[in-house]
Coordinates of C-alpha atoms and ligand atoms in Angstrom, one line a residue:
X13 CA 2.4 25.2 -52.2
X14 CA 3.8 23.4 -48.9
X15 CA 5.1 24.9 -46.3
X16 CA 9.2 23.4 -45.6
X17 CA 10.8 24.4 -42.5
X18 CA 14.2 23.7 -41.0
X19 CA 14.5 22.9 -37.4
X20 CA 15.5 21.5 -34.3
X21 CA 13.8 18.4 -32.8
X22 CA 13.9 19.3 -28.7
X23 CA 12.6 16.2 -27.4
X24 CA 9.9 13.5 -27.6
X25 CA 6.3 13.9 -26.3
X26 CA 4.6 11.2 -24.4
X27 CA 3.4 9.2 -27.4
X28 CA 7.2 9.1 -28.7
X29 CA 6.9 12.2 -31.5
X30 CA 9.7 15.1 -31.8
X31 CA 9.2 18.1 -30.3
X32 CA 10.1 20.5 -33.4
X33 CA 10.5 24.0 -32.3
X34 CA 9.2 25.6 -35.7
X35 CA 10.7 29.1 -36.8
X36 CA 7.7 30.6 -35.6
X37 CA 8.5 29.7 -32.3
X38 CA 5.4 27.0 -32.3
X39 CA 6.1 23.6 -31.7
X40 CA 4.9 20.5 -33.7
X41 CA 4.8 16.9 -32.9
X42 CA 6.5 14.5 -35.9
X43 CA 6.4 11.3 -36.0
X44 CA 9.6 9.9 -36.7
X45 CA 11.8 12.3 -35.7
X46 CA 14.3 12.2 -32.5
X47 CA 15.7 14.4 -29.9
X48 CA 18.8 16.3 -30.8
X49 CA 18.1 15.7 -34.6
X50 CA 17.5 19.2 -36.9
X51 CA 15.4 17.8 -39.8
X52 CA 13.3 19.2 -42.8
X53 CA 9.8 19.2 -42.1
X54 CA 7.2 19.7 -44.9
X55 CA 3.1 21.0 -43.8
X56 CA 1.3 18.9 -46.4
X57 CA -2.4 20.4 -47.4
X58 CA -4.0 19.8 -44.1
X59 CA -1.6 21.2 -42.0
X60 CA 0.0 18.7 -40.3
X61 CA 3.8 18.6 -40.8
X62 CA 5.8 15.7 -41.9
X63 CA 9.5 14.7 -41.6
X64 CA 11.1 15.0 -44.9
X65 CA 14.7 14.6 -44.3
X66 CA 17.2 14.1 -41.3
X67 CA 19.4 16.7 -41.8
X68 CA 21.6 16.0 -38.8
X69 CA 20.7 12.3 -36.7
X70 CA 20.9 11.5 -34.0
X71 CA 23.2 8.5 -32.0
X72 CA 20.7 6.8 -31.4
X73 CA 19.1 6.9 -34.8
X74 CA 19.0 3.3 -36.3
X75 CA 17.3 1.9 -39.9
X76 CA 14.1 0.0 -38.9
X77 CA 14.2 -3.5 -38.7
X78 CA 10.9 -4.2 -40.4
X79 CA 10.0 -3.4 -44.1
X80 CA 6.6 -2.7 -43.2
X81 CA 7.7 0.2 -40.8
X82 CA 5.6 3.4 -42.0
X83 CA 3.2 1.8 -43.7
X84 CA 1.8 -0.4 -40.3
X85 CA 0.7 1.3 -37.9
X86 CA 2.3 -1.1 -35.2
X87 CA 5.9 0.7 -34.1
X88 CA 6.0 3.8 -34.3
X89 CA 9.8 3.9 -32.5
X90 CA 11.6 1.5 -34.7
X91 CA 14.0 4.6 -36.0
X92 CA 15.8 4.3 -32.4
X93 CA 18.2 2.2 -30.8
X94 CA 16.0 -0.4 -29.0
X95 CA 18.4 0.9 -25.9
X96 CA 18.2 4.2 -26.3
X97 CA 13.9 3.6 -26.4
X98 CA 14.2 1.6 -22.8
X99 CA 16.3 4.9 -21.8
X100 CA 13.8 6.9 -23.2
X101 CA 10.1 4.4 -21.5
X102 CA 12.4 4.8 -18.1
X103 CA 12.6 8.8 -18.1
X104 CA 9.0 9.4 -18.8
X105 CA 7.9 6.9 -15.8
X106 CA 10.7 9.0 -14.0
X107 CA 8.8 11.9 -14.7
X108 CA 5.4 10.8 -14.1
X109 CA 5.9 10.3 -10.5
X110 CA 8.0 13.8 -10.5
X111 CA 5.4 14.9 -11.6
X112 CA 2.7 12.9 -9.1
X113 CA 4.9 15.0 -6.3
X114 CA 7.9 12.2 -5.5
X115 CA 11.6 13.0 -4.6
X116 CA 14.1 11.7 -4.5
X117 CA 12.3 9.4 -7.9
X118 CA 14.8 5.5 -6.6
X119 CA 16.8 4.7 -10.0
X120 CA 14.9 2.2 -11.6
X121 CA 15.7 -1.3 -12.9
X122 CA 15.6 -1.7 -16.7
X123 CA 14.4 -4.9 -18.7
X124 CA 13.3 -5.5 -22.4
X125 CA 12.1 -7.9 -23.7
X126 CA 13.5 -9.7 -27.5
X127 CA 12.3 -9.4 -31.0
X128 CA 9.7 -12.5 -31.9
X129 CA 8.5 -12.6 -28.8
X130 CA 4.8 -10.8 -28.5
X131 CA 2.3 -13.5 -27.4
X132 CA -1.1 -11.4 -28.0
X133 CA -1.9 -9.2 -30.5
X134 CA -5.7 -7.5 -32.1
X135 CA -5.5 -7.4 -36.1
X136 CA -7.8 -5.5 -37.9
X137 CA -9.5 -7.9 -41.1
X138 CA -10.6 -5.8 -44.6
X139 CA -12.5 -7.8 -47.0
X140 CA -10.8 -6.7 -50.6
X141 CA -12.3 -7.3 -54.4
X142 CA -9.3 -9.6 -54.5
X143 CA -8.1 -10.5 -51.0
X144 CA -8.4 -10.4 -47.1
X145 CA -5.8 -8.2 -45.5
X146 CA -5.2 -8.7 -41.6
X147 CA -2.6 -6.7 -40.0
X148 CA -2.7 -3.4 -38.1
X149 CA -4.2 -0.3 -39.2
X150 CA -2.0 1.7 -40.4
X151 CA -0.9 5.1 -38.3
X152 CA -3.6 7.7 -37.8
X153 CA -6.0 5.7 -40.9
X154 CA -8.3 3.3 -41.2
X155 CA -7.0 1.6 -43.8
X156 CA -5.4 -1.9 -43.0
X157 CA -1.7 -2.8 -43.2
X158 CA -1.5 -6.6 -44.9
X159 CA 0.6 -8.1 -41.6
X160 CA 2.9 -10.1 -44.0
X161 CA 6.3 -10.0 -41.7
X162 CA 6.2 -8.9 -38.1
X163 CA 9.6 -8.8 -36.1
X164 CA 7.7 -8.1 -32.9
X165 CA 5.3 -11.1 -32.6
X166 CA 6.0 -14.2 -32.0
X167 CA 6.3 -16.4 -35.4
X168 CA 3.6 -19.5 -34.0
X169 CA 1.1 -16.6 -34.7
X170 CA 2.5 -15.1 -38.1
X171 CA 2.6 -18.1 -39.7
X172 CA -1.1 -19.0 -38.6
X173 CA -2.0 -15.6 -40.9
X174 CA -1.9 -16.9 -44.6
X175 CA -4.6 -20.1 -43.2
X176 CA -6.8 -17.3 -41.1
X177 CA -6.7 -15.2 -44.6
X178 CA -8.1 -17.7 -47.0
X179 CA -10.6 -19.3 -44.3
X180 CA -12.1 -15.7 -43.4
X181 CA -12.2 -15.0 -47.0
X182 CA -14.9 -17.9 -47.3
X183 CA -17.1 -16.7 -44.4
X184 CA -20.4 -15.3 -44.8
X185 CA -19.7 -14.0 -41.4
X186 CA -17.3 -10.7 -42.8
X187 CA -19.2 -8.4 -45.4
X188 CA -16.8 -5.8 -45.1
X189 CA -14.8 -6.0 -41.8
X190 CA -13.3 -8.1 -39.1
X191 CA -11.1 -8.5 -36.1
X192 CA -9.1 -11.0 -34.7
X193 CA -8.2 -11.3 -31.3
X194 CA -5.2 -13.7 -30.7
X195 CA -3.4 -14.5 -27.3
X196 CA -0.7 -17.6 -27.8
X197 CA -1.1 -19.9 -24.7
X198 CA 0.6 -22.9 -23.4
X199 CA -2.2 -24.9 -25.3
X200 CA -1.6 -23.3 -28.5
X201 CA -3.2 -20.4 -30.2
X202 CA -6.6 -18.7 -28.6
X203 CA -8.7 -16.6 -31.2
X204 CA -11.5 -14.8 -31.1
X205 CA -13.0 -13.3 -34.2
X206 CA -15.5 -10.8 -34.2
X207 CA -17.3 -10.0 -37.3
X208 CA -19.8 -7.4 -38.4
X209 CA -22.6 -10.0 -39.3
X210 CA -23.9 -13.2 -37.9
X211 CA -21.8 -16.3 -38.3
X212 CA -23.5 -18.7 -40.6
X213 CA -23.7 -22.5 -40.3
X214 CA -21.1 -22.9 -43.3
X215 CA -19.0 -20.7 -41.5
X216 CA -18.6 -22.9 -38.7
X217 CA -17.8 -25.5 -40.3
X218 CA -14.8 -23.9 -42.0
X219 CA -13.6 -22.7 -38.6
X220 CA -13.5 -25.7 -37.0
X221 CA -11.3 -27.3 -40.5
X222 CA -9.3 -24.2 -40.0
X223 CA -9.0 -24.8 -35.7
X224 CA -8.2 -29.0 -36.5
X225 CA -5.8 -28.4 -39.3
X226 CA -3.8 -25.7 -37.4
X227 CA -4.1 -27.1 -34.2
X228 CA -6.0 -24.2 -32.8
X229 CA -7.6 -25.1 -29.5
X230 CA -10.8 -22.6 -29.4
X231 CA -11.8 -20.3 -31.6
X232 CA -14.4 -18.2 -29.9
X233 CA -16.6 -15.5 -31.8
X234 CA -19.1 -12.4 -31.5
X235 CA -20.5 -9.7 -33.5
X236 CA -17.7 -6.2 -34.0
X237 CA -20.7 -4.7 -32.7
X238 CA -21.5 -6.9 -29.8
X239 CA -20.9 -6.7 -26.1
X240 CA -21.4 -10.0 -24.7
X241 CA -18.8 -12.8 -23.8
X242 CA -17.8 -14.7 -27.3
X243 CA -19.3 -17.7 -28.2
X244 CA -17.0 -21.1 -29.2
X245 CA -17.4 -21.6 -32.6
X246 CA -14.6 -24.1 -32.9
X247 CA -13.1 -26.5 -29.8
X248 CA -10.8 -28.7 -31.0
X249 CA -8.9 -29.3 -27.3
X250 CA -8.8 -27.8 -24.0
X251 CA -7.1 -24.5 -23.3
X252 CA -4.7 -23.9 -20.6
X253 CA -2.0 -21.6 -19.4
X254 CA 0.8 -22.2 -16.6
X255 CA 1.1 -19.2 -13.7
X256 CA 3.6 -19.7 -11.8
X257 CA 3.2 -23.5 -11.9
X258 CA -0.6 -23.3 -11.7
X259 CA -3.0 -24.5 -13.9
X260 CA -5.3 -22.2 -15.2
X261 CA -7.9 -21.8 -18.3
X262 CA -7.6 -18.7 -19.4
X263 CA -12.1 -17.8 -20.7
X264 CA -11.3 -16.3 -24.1
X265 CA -10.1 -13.2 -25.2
X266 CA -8.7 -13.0 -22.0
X267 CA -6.2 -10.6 -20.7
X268 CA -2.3 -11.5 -21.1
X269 CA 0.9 -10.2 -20.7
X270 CA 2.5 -9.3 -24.2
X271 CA 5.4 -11.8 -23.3
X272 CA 6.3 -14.4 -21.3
X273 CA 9.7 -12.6 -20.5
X274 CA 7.5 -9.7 -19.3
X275 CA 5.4 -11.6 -17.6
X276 CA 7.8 -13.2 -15.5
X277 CA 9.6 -9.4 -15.0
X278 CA 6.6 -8.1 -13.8
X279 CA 6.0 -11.1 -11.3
X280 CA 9.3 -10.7 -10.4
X281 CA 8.9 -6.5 -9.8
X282 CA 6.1 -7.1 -7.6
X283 CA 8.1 -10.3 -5.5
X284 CA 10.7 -8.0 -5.5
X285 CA 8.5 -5.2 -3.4
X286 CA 6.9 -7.3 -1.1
X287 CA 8.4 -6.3 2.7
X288 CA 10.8 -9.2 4.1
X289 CA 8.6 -9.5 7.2
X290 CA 5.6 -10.6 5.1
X291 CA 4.2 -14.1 6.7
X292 CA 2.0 -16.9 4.6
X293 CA -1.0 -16.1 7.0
X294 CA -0.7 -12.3 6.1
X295 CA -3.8 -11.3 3.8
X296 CA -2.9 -8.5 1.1
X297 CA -5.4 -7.6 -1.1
X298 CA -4.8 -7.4 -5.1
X299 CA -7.1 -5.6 -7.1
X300 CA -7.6 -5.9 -11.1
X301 CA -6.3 -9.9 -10.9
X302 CA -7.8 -10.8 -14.3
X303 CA -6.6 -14.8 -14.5
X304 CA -4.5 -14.0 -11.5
X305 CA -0.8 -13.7 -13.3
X306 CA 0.3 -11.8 -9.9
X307 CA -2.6 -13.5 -7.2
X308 CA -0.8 -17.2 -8.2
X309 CA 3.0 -16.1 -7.3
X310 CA 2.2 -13.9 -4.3
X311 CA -0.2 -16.7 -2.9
X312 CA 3.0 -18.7 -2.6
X313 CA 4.3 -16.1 0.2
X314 CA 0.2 -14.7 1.8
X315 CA -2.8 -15.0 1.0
X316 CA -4.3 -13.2 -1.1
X317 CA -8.0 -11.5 -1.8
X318 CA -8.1 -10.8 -5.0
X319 CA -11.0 -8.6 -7.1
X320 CA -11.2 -8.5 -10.7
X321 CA -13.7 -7.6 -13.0
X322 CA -14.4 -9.9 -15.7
X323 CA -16.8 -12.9 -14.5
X324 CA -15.0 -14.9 -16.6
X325 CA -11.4 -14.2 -15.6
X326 CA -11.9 -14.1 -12.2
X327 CA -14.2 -17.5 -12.6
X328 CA -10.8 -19.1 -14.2
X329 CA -8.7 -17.5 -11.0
X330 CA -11.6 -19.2 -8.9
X331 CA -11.1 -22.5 -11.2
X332 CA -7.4 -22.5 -10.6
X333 CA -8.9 -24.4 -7.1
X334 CA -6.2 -22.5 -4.3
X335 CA -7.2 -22.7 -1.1
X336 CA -4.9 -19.4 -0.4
X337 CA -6.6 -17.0 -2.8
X338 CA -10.3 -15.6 -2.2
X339 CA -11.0 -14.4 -5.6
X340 CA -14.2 -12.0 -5.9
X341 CA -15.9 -10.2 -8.7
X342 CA -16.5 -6.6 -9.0
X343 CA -16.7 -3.7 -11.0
X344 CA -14.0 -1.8 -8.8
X345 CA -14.9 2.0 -10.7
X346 CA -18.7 1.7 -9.0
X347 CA -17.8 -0.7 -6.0
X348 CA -14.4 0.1 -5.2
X349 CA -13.0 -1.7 -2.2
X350 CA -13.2 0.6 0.9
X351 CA -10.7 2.7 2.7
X352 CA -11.7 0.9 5.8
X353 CA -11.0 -3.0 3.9
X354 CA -7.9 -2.0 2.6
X355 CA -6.5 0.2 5.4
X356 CA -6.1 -3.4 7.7
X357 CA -4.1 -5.0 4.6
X358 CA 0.0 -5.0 5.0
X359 CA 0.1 -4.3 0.9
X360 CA -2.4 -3.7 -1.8
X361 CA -0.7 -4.5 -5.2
X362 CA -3.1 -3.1 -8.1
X363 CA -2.9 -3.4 -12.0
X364 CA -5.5 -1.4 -13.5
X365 CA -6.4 -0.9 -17.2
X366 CA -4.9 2.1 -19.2
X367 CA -7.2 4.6 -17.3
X368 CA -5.5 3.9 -14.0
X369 CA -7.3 3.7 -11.1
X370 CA -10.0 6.6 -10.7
X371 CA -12.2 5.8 -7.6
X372 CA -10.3 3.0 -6.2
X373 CA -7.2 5.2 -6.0
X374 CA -9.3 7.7 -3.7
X375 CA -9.8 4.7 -1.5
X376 CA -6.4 3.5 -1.1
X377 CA -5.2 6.7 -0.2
X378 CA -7.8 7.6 2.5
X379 CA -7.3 3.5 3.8
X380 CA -3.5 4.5 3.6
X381 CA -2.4 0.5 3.6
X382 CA 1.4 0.3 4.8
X383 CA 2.6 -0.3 1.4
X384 CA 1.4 0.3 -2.0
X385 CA 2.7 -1.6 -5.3
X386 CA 1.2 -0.4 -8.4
X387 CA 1.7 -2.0 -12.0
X388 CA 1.2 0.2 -14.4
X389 CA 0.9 0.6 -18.7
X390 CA -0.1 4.2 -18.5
X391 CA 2.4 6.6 -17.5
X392 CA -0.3 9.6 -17.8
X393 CA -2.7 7.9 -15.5
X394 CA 0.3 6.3 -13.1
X395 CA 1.2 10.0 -12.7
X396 CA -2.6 11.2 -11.3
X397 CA -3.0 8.1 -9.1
X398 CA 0.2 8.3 -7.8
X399 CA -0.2 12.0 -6.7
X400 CA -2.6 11.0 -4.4
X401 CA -0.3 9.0 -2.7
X402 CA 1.9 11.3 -2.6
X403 CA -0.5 13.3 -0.6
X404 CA -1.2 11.2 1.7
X405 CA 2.3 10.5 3.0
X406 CA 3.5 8.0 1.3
X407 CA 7.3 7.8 -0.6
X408 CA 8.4 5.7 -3.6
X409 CA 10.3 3.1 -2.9
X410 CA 11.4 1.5 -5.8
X411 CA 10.5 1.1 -9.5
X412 CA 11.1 -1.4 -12.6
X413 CA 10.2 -0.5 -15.7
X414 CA 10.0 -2.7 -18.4
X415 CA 9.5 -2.3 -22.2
X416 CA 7.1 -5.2 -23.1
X417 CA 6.1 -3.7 -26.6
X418 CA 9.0 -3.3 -28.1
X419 CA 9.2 -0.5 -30.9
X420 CA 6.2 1.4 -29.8
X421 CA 5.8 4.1 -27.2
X422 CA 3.9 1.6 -24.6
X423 CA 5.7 1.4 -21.2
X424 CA 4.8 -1.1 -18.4
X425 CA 6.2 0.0 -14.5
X426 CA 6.0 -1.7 -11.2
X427 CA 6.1 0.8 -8.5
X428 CA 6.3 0.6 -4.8
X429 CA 5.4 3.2 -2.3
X430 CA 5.9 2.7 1.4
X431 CA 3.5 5.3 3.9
X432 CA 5.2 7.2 5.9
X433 CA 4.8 6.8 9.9
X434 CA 4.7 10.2 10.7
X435 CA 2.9 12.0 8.0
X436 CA 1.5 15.9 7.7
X437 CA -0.8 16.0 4.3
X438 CA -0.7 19.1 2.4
X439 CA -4.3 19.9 3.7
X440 CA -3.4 19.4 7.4
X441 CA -2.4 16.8 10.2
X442 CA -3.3 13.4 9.2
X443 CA -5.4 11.7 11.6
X444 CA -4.2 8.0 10.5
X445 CA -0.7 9.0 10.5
Ligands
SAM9 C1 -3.8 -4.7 -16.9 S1 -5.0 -6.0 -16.7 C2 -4.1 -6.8 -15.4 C3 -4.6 -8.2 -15.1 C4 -3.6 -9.1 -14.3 N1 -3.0 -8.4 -13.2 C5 -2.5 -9.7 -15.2 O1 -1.4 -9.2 -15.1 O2 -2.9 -10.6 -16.0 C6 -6.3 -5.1 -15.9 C7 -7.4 -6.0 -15.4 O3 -8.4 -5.1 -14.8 C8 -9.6 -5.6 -15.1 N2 -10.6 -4.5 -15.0 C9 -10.7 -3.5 -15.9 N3 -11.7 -2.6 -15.4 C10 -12.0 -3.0 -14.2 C11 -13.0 -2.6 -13.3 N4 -13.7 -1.5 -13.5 N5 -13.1 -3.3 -12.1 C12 -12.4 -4.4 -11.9 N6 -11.5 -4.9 -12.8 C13 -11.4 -4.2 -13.9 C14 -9.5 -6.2 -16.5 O4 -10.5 -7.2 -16.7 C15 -8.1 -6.8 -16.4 O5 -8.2 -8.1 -16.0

């Protein structure tokens, strides 16, 4: 028989579960659940408990917008005031560089961005008896969530899913499985599709009728189990993008920003930081450019060298043809720039991937640059880079934070750190300081 406990939720974890302090004096992790709420919680057969009923609900507790909500795997947070959420992204980012070893933590500035507004988005693709699903997997399963509404995304790429449905289920190409990678750009949609077998000459045929007839600019394409770049299996125009008034084309499957909005906020974050005195012959470095959403805008006030390391992004940064940006690949977790290069730069700005920084981070805190802005999507892996600038003498400055994916647990922050001038690290007198 199941196990059904009443209790308290306490707070919510990292990846936006409640903290439910069971009678045993344990505490589980429900999805669903919110802080302040005492709810009924069932353990089904393998253990894991489940919310059941809200007993008492919290303020903030809302009915989720989307009728797919529990069944995709896509928002997980859609139960709380869209407010309350951006409350809730801006504490843990607060408590990440508490954590890293910074006080007094600057109160940050806030932003969210609308429903109907995500640009990019991966969808899973199951071949049925009777159908092709494409959506998101559903939460903690393999199984595929038929993407039928979606108040999140931006409807230009819902309303391409019933074509993309009927085309894939024609292809040779998908046995079983699928993906599809899809960032909107200025030139219209960008897909990639990755299958698990070869793409067959019939298939590219019905690509390129599905690219024409939807106005689809590229559709690249590789094996699921590939690793090279994607092929074009379908051009049917060129692709561009607009930074900052720049011209670029973005190589496909390229990394963007999950809105425009946020885009912009994050551009603006980082113009934000920059220090008043900064001149247009000033050189700051930027590491992990991509296309260069942040090298364009901050070329307009320095000049900028700017690593990446995707040949094919930073080849489209290179493309973009400005004579103020020096735009150079490199794998920065074995090469990282040096402590030495970055130590003579007035700021190094730096977006990494979800992982953070690793090695790099070493290297900016031995080169101890005068200021340090740092955009982040991890707060986990903001929190352990951070720390070592905390170490080395540097405080935080300011920080925005701002809630790109709406509905999920995701949180994106732009933080600033200034170094000290007169700095003692905790292992001793610095000798840069
Ligand atoms: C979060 S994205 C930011 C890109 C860019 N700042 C933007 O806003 O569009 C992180 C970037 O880091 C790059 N990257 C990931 N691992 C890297 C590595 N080991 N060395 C250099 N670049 C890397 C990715 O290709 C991606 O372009």
């Amino acid at each position: 028989m199941n196990t059904v406990v009443e209790a308290p939720v306490l707070y919510l974890a990292a990846q936006g579960d409640g903290a439910v302090r069971l009678p045993d004096g344990q505490v589980a992790y429900c999805p669903g659940t919110l802080a302040g709420e005492r709810v009924r919680l069932i353990q089904d057969a393998a253990g894991i408990w489940r919310l059941d009923t809200v007993l008492d609900a919290s303020p903030d507790r809302v009915t989720p917008p989307c009728p797919l909500f529990g069944t995709c795997g896509g928002c997980s947070m859609q139960q709380m005031q869209p407010a309350a959420l951006l409350d809730w992204k801006a504490s843990k980012v607060r408590h990440a560089l508490q954590k890293a070893g910074f006080a007094p933590i600057p109160e940050p500035t806030c932003t969210q961005v609308p429903p109907y507004s995500r640009r990019r988005v991966d969808l899973a693709v199951r071949r049925m008896p009777d159908a092709m699903l494409i959506g998101l997997h559903a939460r903690g399963s393999k199984a595929v969530a038929d993407m039928t509404v979606c108040p999140a995304l931006n409807p230009d790429i819902l309303r391409l899913l019933p074509a993309f449905r009927t085309t894939l289920r024609s292809l040779q190409a998908i046995r079983s499985e699928a993906s599809l990678h899809i960032n909107l750009f200025d030139s219209g949609p960008d897909i990639v599709l990755l299958t698990d077998s070869p793409l067959q000459a019939p298939d590219r045929i019905r690509l390129a009728r599905l690219a024409e007839e939807h106005g689809i600019p590229r559709i690249g394409w590789r094996l699921l189990k590939g690793d090279g770049e994607p092929e074009t299996a379908a051009q049917n125009g060129p692709v561009f993008q607009s930074i900052a008034g720049h011209r670029i084309t973005p190589p496909p499957g390229a990394f963007l920003q999950a809105t425009a909005r946020s885009e912009h906020s994050i551009q603006q974050a980082v113009m934000a930081a920059l220090p008043a005195r900064l001149g247009r012959r000033d050189n700051v470095i930027e590491l992990y450019a991509g296309c260069g959403t942040l090298t364009l805008p901050l070329s307009e006030r320095c000049r900028v060298m700017a690593y990446e390391g995707h040949a094919p992004a930073c080849a489209a940064l290179k493309a973009a043809g400005n004579t103020r940006i020096q735009a150079q690949c490199r794998d920065l977790n074995r090469q990282p720039v040096m402590a030495k290069d970055l130590a003579k730069a007035p700021v190094v700005i730096l977006d990494p991937p979800h992982a953070g920084a690793k090695l790099q981070m070493r290297q900016i805190a031995q080169g101890r640059p005068a200021q340090v802005i740092y955009v982040s999507c991890n707060p986990a892996a903001l929190s352990k880079d951070a720390a070592l600038l905390a170490e080395a003498g540097y405080r935080l400055d300011s920080i925005a934070v701002i809630d790109q994916f709406l509905w999920s647990a995701e949180t994106e922050a732009v933080c600033s750190f200034i170094r000290e001038s007169s700095h003692r690290s905790r292992s001793g007198p610095s000798r840069s300081g």
